[in-house]
mmCIF file of C-alpha atoms in Angstrom:
data_model
loop_
_atom_site.group_PDB
_atom_site.id
_atom_site.type_symbol
_atom_site.label_atom_id
_atom_site.label_comp_id
_atom_site.label_asym_id
_atom_site.label_seq_id
_atom_site.Cartn_x
_atom_site.Cartn_y
_atom_site.Cartn_z
ATOM 1 C CA MET A 1 8.128 10.118 11.326
ATOM 2 C CA ILE A 2 10.645 7.646 9.931
ATOM 3 C CA ILE A 3 7.926 5.391 9.037
ATOM 4 C CA GLY A 4 5.770 8.255 7.283
ATOM 5 C CA GLU A 5 8.709 9.211 5.122
ATOM 6 C CA ALA A 6 9.446 5.529 4.074
ATOM 7 C CA LEU A 7 5.601 4.990 3.228
ATOM 8 C CA LYS A 8 5.854 8.512 1.260
ATOM 9 C CA ARG A 9 8.787 7.147 -0.829
ATOM 10 C CA LEU A 10 6.958 4.142 -1.850
ATOM 11 C CA ILE A 11 3.472 5.751 -2.499
ATOM 12 C CA ASN A 12 3.740 9.406 -3.404
ATOM 13 C CA GLY A 13 3.760 10.257 -7.035
ATOM 14 C CA THR A 14 2.442 6.825 -8.099
ATOM 15 C CA GLN A 15 0.453 7.084 -11.352
ATOM 16 C CA ILE A 16 -3.024 5.545 -11.472
ATOM 17 C CA ALA A 17 -5.402 5.105 -14.416
ATOM 18 C CA LEU A 18 -9.073 6.131 -13.258
ATOM 19 C CA SER A 19 -12.298 5.437 -15.037
ATOM 20 C CA ILE A 20 -13.995 8.682 -14.334
ATOM 21 C CA GLY A 21 -17.418 9.324 -16.189
ATOM 22 C CA GLY A 22 -16.598 6.615 -18.671
ATOM 23 C CA ASN A 23 -13.241 8.048 -19.692
ATOM 24 C CA THR A 24 -9.778 6.906 -18.447
ATOM 25 C CA VAL A 25 -7.932 9.671 -16.584
ATOM 26 C CA THR A 26 -4.414 9.285 -15.141
ATOM 27 C CA LYS A 27 -3.996 10.745 -11.792
ATOM 28 C CA THR A 28 -1.110 11.137 -9.441
ATOM 29 C CA ILE A 29 -1.465 9.805 -5.805
ATOM 30 C CA ASN A 30 -0.317 12.277 -3.237
ATOM 31 C CA PHE A 31 0.889 10.854 0.055
ATOM 32 C CA HIS A 32 1.619 12.702 3.312
ATOM 33 C CA TYR A 33 1.506 12.052 7.005
ATOM 34 C CA GLY A 34 0.912 13.684 10.281
ATOM 35 C CA ASP A 35 -1.719 14.759 12.656
ATOM 36 C CA HIS A 36 -4.616 17.177 11.838
ATOM 37 C CA LYS A 37 -2.541 20.278 12.241
ATOM 38 C CA GLU A 38 -0.133 18.892 9.440
ATOM 39 C CA LEU A 39 -3.204 17.915 7.127
ATOM 40 C CA THR A 40 -4.677 21.443 7.465
ATOM 41 C CA LYS A 41 -1.173 22.822 6.641
ATOM 42 C CA TRP A 42 -0.770 20.437 3.704
ATOM 43 C CA ILE A 43 -4.026 21.109 2.154
ATOM 44 C CA ALA A 44 -3.680 24.917 2.496
ATOM 45 C CA ASP A 45 -0.260 24.707 0.955
ATOM 46 C CA LYS A 46 -1.234 22.673 -2.073
ATOM 47 C CA LYS A 47 -3.129 24.775 -4.380
ATOM 48 C CA SER A 48 -4.203 22.200 -7.083
ATOM 49 C CA ASN A 49 -4.196 18.558 -7.586
ATOM 50 C CA LYS A 50 -4.604 17.517 -4.035
ATOM 51 C CA TYR A 51 -6.545 14.425 -4.509
ATOM 52 C CA PRO A 52 -6.485 11.677 -4.354
ATOM 53 C CA LEU A 53 -4.554 12.034 -1.116
ATOM 54 C CA VAL A 54 -3.468 9.066 1.030
ATOM 55 C CA TRP A 55 -2.614 10.237 4.690
ATOM 56 C CA TRP A 56 -0.981 8.222 7.113
ATOM 57 C CA VAL A 57 -1.778 9.213 10.672
ATOM 58 C CA ILE A 58 1.279 9.472 12.529
ATOM 59 C CA ASN A 59 1.738 7.132 15.345
ATOM 60 C CA PRO A 60 4.801 8.002 17.728
ATOM 61 C CA TYR A 61 4.884 4.441 19.129
ATOM 62 C CA PHE A 62 6.608 1.521 17.216
ATOM 63 C CA GLU A 63 8.606 -1.613 18.208
ATOM 64 C CA GLU A 64 11.678 -2.380 16.646
ATOM 65 C CA PRO A 65 12.749 -6.017 16.520
ATOM 66 C CA ASP A 66 15.304 -7.331 14.115
ATOM 67 C CA GLY A 67 15.663 -4.167 12.229
ATOM 68 C CA PHE A 68 12.127 -3.804 11.432
ATOM 69 C CA LYS A 69 9.511 -1.324 12.935
ATOM 70 C CA ASN A 70 6.199 -2.704 14.009
ATOM 71 C CA VAL A 71 3.393 -0.168 14.111
ATOM 72 C CA GLU A 72 -0.384 0.064 14.337
ATOM 73 C CA SER A 73 -1.225 2.291 11.298
ATOM 74 C CA ARG A 74 -3.983 4.280 9.926
ATOM 75 C CA LEU A 75 -4.251 5.243 6.462
ATOM 76 C CA ILE A 76 -6.929 7.573 5.055
ATOM 77 C CA ILE A 77 -7.731 8.014 1.511
ATOM 78 C CA PHE A 78 -9.247 11.366 0.694
ATOM 79 C CA GLN A 79 -11.148 12.402 -2.508
ATOM 80 C CA SER A 80 -12.890 15.759 -3.197
ATOM 81 C CA THR A 81 -16.681 15.752 -3.142
ATOM 82 C CA GLU A 82 -19.822 17.815 -3.003
ATOM 83 C CA VAL A 83 -21.692 17.958 0.531
ATOM 84 C CA GLU A 84 -24.938 18.062 -1.509
ATOM 85 C CA TRP A 85 -24.445 14.669 -3.161
ATOM 86 C CA PHE A 86 -26.732 12.029 -2.362
ATOM 87 C CA ASN A 87 -24.920 8.569 -1.612
ATOM 88 C CA SER A 88 -26.037 7.002 -4.837
ATOM 89 C CA LYS A 89 -24.072 9.721 -6.625
ATOM 90 C CA ARG A 90 -21.335 9.777 -4.082
ATOM 91 C CA VAL A 91 -20.578 6.063 -4.218
ATOM 92 C CA VAL A 92 -20.015 6.344 -8.006
ATOM 93 C CA LYS A 93 -18.285 9.639 -8.331
ATOM 94 C CA SER A 94 -15.896 9.177 -5.168
ATOM 95 C CA TYR A 95 -15.802 5.546 -4.127
ATOM 96 C CA ASP A 96 -16.137 3.580 -7.220
ATOM 97 C CA GLU A 97 -14.036 5.648 -9.496
ATOM 98 C CA VAL A 98 -11.503 6.900 -7.123
ATOM 99 C CA ILE A 99 -11.025 5.728 -3.514
ATOM 100 C CA GLU A 100 -11.593 1.989 -4.321
ATOM 101 C CA PRO A 101 -8.961 1.941 -7.025
ATOM 102 C CA VAL A 102 -6.624 4.049 -5.076
ATOM 103 C CA TRP A 103 -7.085 1.823 -2.115
ATOM 104 C CA GLN A 104 -6.265 -1.198 -4.475
ATOM 105 C CA LYS A 105 -3.287 0.210 -5.899
ATOM 106 C CA VAL A 106 -1.932 1.284 -2.431
ATOM 107 C CA LYS A 107 -2.571 -2.251 -1.025
ATOM 108 C CA GLY A 108 -0.635 -3.688 -3.976
ATOM 109 C CA ILE A 109 2.283 -1.518 -3.361
ATOM 110 C CA LEU A 110 2.512 -2.429 0.266
ATOM 111 C CA GLN A 111 1.923 -6.250 -0.322
ATOM 112 C CA LYS A 112 4.661 -6.095 -3.220
ATOM 113 C CA SER A 113 7.205 -4.549 -1.020
ATOM 114 C CA GLN A 114 9.834 -6.936 0.319
ATOM 115 C CA PHE A 115 10.407 -4.515 3.207
ATOM 116 C CA ILE A 116 6.932 -4.491 4.424
ATOM 117 C CA ASP A 117 4.677 -7.078 6.061
ATOM 118 C CA ILE A 118 1.086 -6.465 6.823
ATOM 119 C CA LEU A 119 0.364 -8.528 10.022
ATOM 120 C CA GLY A 120 -2.515 -10.496 10.882
ATOM 121 C CA ASN A 121 -4.714 -13.133 9.388
ATOM 122 C CA LEU A 122 -6.458 -12.332 5.952
ATOM 123 C CA PRO A 123 -10.087 -11.510 7.310
ATOM 124 C CA SER A 124 -8.406 -9.172 9.952
ATOM 125 C CA LYS A 125 -5.509 -7.675 8.030
ATOM 126 C CA TYR A 126 -7.365 -4.613 7.235
ATOM 127 C CA LYS A 127 -10.317 -2.858 9.288
ATOM 128 C CA ILE A 128 -11.846 -0.401 6.847
ATOM 129 C CA LYS A 129 -14.611 2.286 7.219
ATOM 130 C CA ASP A 130 -15.938 4.666 4.573
ATOM 131 C CA GLU A 131 -16.557 8.194 5.702
ATOM 132 C CA PRO A 132 -18.779 10.158 3.331
ATOM 133 C CA SER A 133 -18.515 13.815 3.533
ATOM 134 C CA TYR A 134 -15.466 13.153 6.095
ATOM 135 C CA GLY A 135 -15.791 15.365 9.304
ATOM 136 C CA VAL A 136 -18.920 17.028 8.199
ATOM 137 C CA ASN A 137 -22.199 16.251 10.070
ATOM 138 C CA THR A 138 -25.444 18.447 10.289
ATOM 139 C CA ASP A 139 -24.688 19.048 14.051
ATOM 140 C CA GLY A 140 -21.205 19.998 13.253
ATOM 141 C CA ILE A 141 -19.670 16.741 15.117
ATOM 142 C CA ARG A 142 -17.270 14.606 13.274
ATOM 143 C CA LEU A 143 -18.266 10.965 14.061
ATOM 144 C CA GLY A 144 -15.133 9.155 12.442
ATOM 145 C CA GLN A 145 -12.710 7.231 14.589
ATOM 146 C CA SER A 146 -9.451 9.221 13.792
ATOM 147 C CA ASP A 147 -7.615 11.602 16.099
ATOM 148 C CA PHE A 148 -8.752 14.754 14.084
ATOM 149 C CA THR A 149 -11.498 17.080 15.456
ATOM 150 C CA THR A 150 -13.327 19.910 13.702
ATOM 151 C CA LYS A 151 -14.603 23.375 14.869
ATOM 152 C CA GLY A 152 -16.476 24.117 11.479
ATOM 153 C CA LYS A 153 -19.923 25.536 11.142
ATOM 154 C CA LYS A 154 -22.584 22.977 11.374
ATOM 155 C CA GLY A 155 -22.768 20.699 8.170
ATOM 156 C CA THR A 156 -20.818 23.136 6.064
ATOM 157 C CA GLN A 157 -17.145 22.560 6.732
ATOM 158 C CA SER A 158 -15.076 19.412 6.548
ATOM 159 C CA ILE A 159 -12.420 18.355 8.874
ATOM 160 C CA ALA A 160 -9.810 18.867 5.902
ATOM 161 C CA LEU A 161 -10.687 22.327 4.801
ATOM 162 C CA ASP A 162 -11.987 21.029 1.552
ATOM 163 C CA VAL A 163 -15.014 18.861 1.550
ATOM 164 C CA VAL A 164 -13.932 15.206 1.138
ATOM 165 C CA ASP A 165 -15.051 11.746 1.164
ATOM 166 C CA GLY A 166 -12.694 9.329 2.922
ATOM 167 C CA ARG A 167 -11.635 5.653 3.653
ATOM 168 C CA ILE A 168 -10.141 4.845 6.836
ATOM 169 C CA ILE A 169 -7.889 1.834 6.747
ATOM 170 C CA GLU A 170 -6.411 0.282 9.991
ATOM 171 C CA LEU A 171 -3.530 -2.149 9.682
ATOM 172 C CA ASN A 172 -0.464 -3.356 11.479
ATOM 173 C CA LEU A 173 2.714 -2.975 9.574
ATOM 174 C CA ARG A 174 6.195 -4.560 9.905
ATOM 175 C CA ILE A 175 8.465 -2.269 7.893
ATOM 176 C CA LYS A 176 12.162 -1.901 7.479
ATOM 177 C CA THR A 177 12.288 1.838 6.858
ATOM 178 C CA ASN A 178 15.969 2.290 6.127
ATOM 179 C CA CYS A 179 15.707 -0.048 3.035
ATOM 180 C CA ILE A 180 13.014 1.769 1.355
#
């Protein structure tokens, strides 16, 4: 919880200029954290301007050397989508126009903070997986690696109440939460 709140102070409300359909649009990045229950409540509570959303999947275990907290982390970037889109449209509308620029912005925020270190060597610092139509599959089974599950109807409902595309980023953080 402490780590999620520190990350929220850094990321939530950050403005980003996105090129959407050839036009520059300024969006606000939302940030929150928790498990699937919390995600469902957050999405239901937020009536508009939910996306882009950066979600930190809560990890209750961390080590605390030298006033820093070391934690294995999973961030998920969500963007609203249409389940009917083909990948050729999805890659432009969700990934190129929103998810990738948001990821680059968030990565820059984390790298620039004097109170955060991303542990590991450059090739292994970030483990990234794109999840189109996150949580939706034709047989109703979610294939992603997160701790979330779905009970939606086959191929019609997403893990996140809304139909979303996602990017899962796994990284190890060393963070001094009381300084953020």
